[in-house]
Coordinates of C-alpha atoms and ligand atoms in Angstrom, one line a residue:
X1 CA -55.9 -20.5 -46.7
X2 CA -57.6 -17.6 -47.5
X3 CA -56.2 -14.2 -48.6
X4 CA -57.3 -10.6 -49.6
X5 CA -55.8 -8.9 -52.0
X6 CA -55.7 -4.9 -53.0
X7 CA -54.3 -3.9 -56.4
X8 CA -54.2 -1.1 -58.8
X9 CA -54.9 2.6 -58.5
X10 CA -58.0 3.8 -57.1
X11 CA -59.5 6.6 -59.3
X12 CA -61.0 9.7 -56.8
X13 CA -64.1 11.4 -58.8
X14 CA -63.9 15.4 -59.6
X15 CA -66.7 15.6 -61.9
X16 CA -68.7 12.9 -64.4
X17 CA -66.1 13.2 -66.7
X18 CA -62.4 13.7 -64.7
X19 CA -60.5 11.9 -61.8
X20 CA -57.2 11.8 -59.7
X21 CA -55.6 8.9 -60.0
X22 CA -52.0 7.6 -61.0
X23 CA -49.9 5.5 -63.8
X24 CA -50.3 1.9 -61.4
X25 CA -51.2 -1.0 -63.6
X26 CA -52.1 -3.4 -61.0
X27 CA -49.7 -6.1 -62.7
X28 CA -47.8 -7.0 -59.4
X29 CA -51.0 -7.4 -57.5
X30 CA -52.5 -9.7 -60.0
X31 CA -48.9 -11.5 -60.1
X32 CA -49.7 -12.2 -56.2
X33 CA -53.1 -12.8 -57.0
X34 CA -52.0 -16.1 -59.2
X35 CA -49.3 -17.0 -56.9
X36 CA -51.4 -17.5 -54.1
X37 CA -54.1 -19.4 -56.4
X38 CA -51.2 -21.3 -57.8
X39 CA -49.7 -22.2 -53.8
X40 CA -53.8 -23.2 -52.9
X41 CA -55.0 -20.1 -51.7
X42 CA -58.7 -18.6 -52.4
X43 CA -58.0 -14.9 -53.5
X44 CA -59.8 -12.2 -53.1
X45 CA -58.8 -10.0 -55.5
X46 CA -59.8 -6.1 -54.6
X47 CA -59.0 -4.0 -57.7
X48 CA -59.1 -0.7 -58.9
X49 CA -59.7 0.4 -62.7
X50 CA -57.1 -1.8 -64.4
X51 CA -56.5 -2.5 -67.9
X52 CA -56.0 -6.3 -66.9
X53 CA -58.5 -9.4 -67.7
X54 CA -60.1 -10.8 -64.4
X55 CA -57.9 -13.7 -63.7
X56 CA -59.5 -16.9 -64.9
X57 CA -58.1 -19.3 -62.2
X58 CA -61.3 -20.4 -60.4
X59 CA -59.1 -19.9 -57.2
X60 CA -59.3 -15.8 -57.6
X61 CA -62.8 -14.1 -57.1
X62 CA -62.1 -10.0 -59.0
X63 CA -64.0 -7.7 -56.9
X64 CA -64.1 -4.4 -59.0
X65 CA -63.5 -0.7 -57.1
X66 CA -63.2 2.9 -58.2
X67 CA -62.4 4.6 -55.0
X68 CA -60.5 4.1 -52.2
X69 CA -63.8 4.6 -50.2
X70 CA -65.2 2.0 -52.4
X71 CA -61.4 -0.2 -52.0
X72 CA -62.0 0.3 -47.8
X73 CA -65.3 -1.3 -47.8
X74 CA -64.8 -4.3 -50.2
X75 CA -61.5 -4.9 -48.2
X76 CA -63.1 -4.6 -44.8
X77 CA -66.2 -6.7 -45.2
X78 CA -63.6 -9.2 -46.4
X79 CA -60.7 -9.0 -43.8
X80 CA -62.2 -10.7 -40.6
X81 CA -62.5 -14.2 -42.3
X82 CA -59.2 -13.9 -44.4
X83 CA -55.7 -15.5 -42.9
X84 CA -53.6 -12.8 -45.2
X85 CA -54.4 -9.8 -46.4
X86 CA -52.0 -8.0 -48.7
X87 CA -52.5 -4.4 -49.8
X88 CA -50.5 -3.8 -52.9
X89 CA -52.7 -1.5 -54.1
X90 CA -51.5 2.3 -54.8
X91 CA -54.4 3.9 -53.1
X92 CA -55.1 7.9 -53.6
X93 CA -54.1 9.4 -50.3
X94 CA -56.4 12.1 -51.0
X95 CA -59.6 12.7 -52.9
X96 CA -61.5 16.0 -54.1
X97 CA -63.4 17.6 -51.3
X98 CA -66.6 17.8 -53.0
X99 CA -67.9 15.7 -56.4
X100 CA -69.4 18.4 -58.9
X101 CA -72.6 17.1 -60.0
X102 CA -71.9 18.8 -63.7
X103 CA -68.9 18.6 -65.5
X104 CA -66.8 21.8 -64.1
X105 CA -66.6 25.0 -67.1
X106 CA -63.1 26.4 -67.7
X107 CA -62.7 29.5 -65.9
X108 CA -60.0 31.4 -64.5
X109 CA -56.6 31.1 -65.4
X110 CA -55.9 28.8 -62.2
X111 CA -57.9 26.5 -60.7
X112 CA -57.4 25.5 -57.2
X113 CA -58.7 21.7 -55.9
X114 CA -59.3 21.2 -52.3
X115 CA -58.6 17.2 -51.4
X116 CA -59.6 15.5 -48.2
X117 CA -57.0 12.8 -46.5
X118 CA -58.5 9.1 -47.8
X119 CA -59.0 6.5 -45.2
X120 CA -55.8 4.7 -44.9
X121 CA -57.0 0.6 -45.5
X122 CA -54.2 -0.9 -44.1
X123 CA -53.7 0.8 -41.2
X124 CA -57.4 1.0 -40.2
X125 CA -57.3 -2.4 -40.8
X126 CA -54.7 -3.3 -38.9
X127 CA -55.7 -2.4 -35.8
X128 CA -58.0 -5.0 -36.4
X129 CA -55.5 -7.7 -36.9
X130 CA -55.7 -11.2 -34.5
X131 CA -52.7 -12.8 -33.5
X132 CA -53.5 -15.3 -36.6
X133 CA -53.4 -13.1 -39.2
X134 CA -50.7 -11.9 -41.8
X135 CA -50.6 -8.5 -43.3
X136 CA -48.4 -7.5 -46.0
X137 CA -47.7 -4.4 -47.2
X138 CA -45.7 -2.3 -50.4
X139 CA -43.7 0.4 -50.0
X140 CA -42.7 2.5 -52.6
X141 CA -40.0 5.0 -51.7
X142 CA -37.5 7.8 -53.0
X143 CA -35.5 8.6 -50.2
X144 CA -34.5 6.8 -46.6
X145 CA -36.2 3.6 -48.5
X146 CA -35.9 1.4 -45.8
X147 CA -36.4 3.7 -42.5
X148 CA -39.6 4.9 -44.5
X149 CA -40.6 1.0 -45.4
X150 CA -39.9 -0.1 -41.6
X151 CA -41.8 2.9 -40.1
X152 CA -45.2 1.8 -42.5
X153 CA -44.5 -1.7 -41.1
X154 CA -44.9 -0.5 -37.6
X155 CA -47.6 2.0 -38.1
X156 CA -49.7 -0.4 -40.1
X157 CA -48.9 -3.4 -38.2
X158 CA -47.3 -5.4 -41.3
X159 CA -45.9 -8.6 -40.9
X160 CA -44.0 -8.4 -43.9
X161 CA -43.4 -4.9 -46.1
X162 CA -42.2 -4.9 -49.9
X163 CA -39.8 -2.3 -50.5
X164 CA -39.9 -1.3 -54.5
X165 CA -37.1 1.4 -54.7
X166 CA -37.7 3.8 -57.6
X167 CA -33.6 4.3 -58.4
X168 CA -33.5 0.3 -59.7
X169 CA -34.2 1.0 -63.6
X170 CA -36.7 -1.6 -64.2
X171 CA -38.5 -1.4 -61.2
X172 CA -41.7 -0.2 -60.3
X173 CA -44.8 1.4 -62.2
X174 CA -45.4 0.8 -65.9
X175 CA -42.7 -2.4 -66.0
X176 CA -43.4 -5.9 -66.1
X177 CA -40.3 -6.5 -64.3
X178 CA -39.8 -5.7 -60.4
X179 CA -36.7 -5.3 -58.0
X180 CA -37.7 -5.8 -54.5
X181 CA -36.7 -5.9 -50.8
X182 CA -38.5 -7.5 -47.9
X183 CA -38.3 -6.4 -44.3
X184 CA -40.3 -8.6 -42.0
X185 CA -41.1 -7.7 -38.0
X186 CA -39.0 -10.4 -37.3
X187 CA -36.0 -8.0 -38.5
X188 CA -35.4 -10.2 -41.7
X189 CA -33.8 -8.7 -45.0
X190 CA -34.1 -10.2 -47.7
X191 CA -32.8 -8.3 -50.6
X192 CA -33.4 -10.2 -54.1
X193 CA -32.5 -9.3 -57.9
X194 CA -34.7 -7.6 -60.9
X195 CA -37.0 -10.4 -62.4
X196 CA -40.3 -10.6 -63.9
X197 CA -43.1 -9.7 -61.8
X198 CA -44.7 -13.1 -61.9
X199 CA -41.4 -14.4 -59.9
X200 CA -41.2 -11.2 -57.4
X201 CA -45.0 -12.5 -56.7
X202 CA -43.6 -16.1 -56.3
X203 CA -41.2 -15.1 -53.9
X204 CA -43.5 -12.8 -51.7
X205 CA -46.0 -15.6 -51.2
X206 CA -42.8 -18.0 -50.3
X207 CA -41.8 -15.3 -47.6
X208 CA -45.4 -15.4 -46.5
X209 CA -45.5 -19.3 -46.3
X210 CA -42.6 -19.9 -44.1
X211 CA -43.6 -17.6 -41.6
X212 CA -47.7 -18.8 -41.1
X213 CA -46.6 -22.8 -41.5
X214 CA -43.0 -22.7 -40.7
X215 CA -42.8 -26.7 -41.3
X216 CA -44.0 -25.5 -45.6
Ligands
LIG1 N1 -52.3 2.0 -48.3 C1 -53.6 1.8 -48.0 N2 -54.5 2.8 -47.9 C2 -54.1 4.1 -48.2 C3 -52.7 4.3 -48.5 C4 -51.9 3.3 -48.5 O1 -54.0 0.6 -47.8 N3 -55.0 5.1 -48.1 C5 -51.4 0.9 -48.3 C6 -50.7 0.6 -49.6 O2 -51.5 -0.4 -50.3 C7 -49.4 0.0 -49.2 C8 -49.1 0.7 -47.9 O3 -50.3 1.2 -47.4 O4 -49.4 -1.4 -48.9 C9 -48.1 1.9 -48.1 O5 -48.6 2.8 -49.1 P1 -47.8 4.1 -49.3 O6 -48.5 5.0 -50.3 O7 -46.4 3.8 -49.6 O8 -47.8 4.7 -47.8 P2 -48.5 6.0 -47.2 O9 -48.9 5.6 -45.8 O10 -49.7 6.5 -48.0 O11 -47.4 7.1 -47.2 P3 -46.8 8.0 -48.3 O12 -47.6 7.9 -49.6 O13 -46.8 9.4 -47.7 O14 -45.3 7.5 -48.5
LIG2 CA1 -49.5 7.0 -50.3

């Protein structure tokens, strides 16, 4: 089995010396990362700037991204000849119109940025998708968590979504810990407990087993 693998943020260039990017570690991803080794799987792992080793099991091959242009084209070239592809990573929906070439001089007392809309990997990608293939994705939501989750699942054509909900203390960014929710397109809920992040990973790639080899 094969599987691809997005994690972390993606950092979006202003100037040589400044980005936009957000507080993701890329902890979960790498959790899945080793799950998927540890079940069999060859990983490729598709990160952004992370302050995380490269894993060392053999099994995981760390591709290294800054941008979520950069993110799209790793993932892509990688997709056709994968059997799962997860995106857990926390992509930049938008980047800065235009990349100065010199670091930008204080001015004015505002500053306005223009941003352009970033490619969206899953979904492009998932109108690629063959009847073989499993796509998971995350969903992080504040508000309607699970109409919000279900309507990504649809319009990204996930098999499976993670639902991280911001109100569990615990949860989410900056924590090693993880409370999570699956919704699959077979219109299973499975809602399971806070627990390290290495045992929400454990349980994903379970979820993802049963449903490409039913008889694992
Ligand atoms: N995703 C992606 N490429 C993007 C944005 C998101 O691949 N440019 C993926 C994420 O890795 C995740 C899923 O899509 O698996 C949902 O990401 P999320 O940010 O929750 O969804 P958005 O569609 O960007 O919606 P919003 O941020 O408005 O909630
Ligand atoms: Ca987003």
């Amino acid at each position: 089995m094969r599987v691809l693998l997005t994690a972390g943020p993606t950092y979006e260039p202003l100037d040589p010396v400044r980005f936009i990017g957000n507080h993701s570690t890329g902890k979960m991803g790498y959790a899945l990362a080793e799950a998927f080794a540890a079940a069999g799987a060859d990983v490729t792992l598709i990160s952004g700037p992370t302050n995380l080793p490269d894993p060392t099991d053999p099994r995981i091959r760390t591709m290294r991204v800054q941008t979520a242009a950069e993110m799209y084209a790793a993932a892509s070239a990688e997709a056709p000849t994968a059997d799962v592809w997860v995106f857990a990573a926390a992509v930049a929906d938008y980047r800065p119109a235009t990349v100065a070439p010199e670091k930008i001089k204080k001015s004015g007392d505002t500053l306005t940025l223009e941003l352009v809309k970033n490619v969206d990997i899953a979904a492009t990608l998932g109108k690629t998708k063959r009847p073989e293939q499993f796509s998971v994705g995350f969903a992080l939501e504040t508000e309607h968590e699970e109409e919000h989750a279900l309507g990504k699942l649809r319009r990204k054509n996930f098999d499976l979504v993670v639902l991280n909900s911001l109100r569990d203390a615990g949860a989410g960014f900056q924590h090693d810990t993880n409370k999570v929710t699956l919704l699959a397109a077979d219109g299973q809920k499975t809602i399971f407990g806070l627990k390290p992040k290495a045992a929400v990973a454990h349980d994903i790639v379970q979820a993802v087993l049963t449903r490409i080899s039913p008889h694992a």
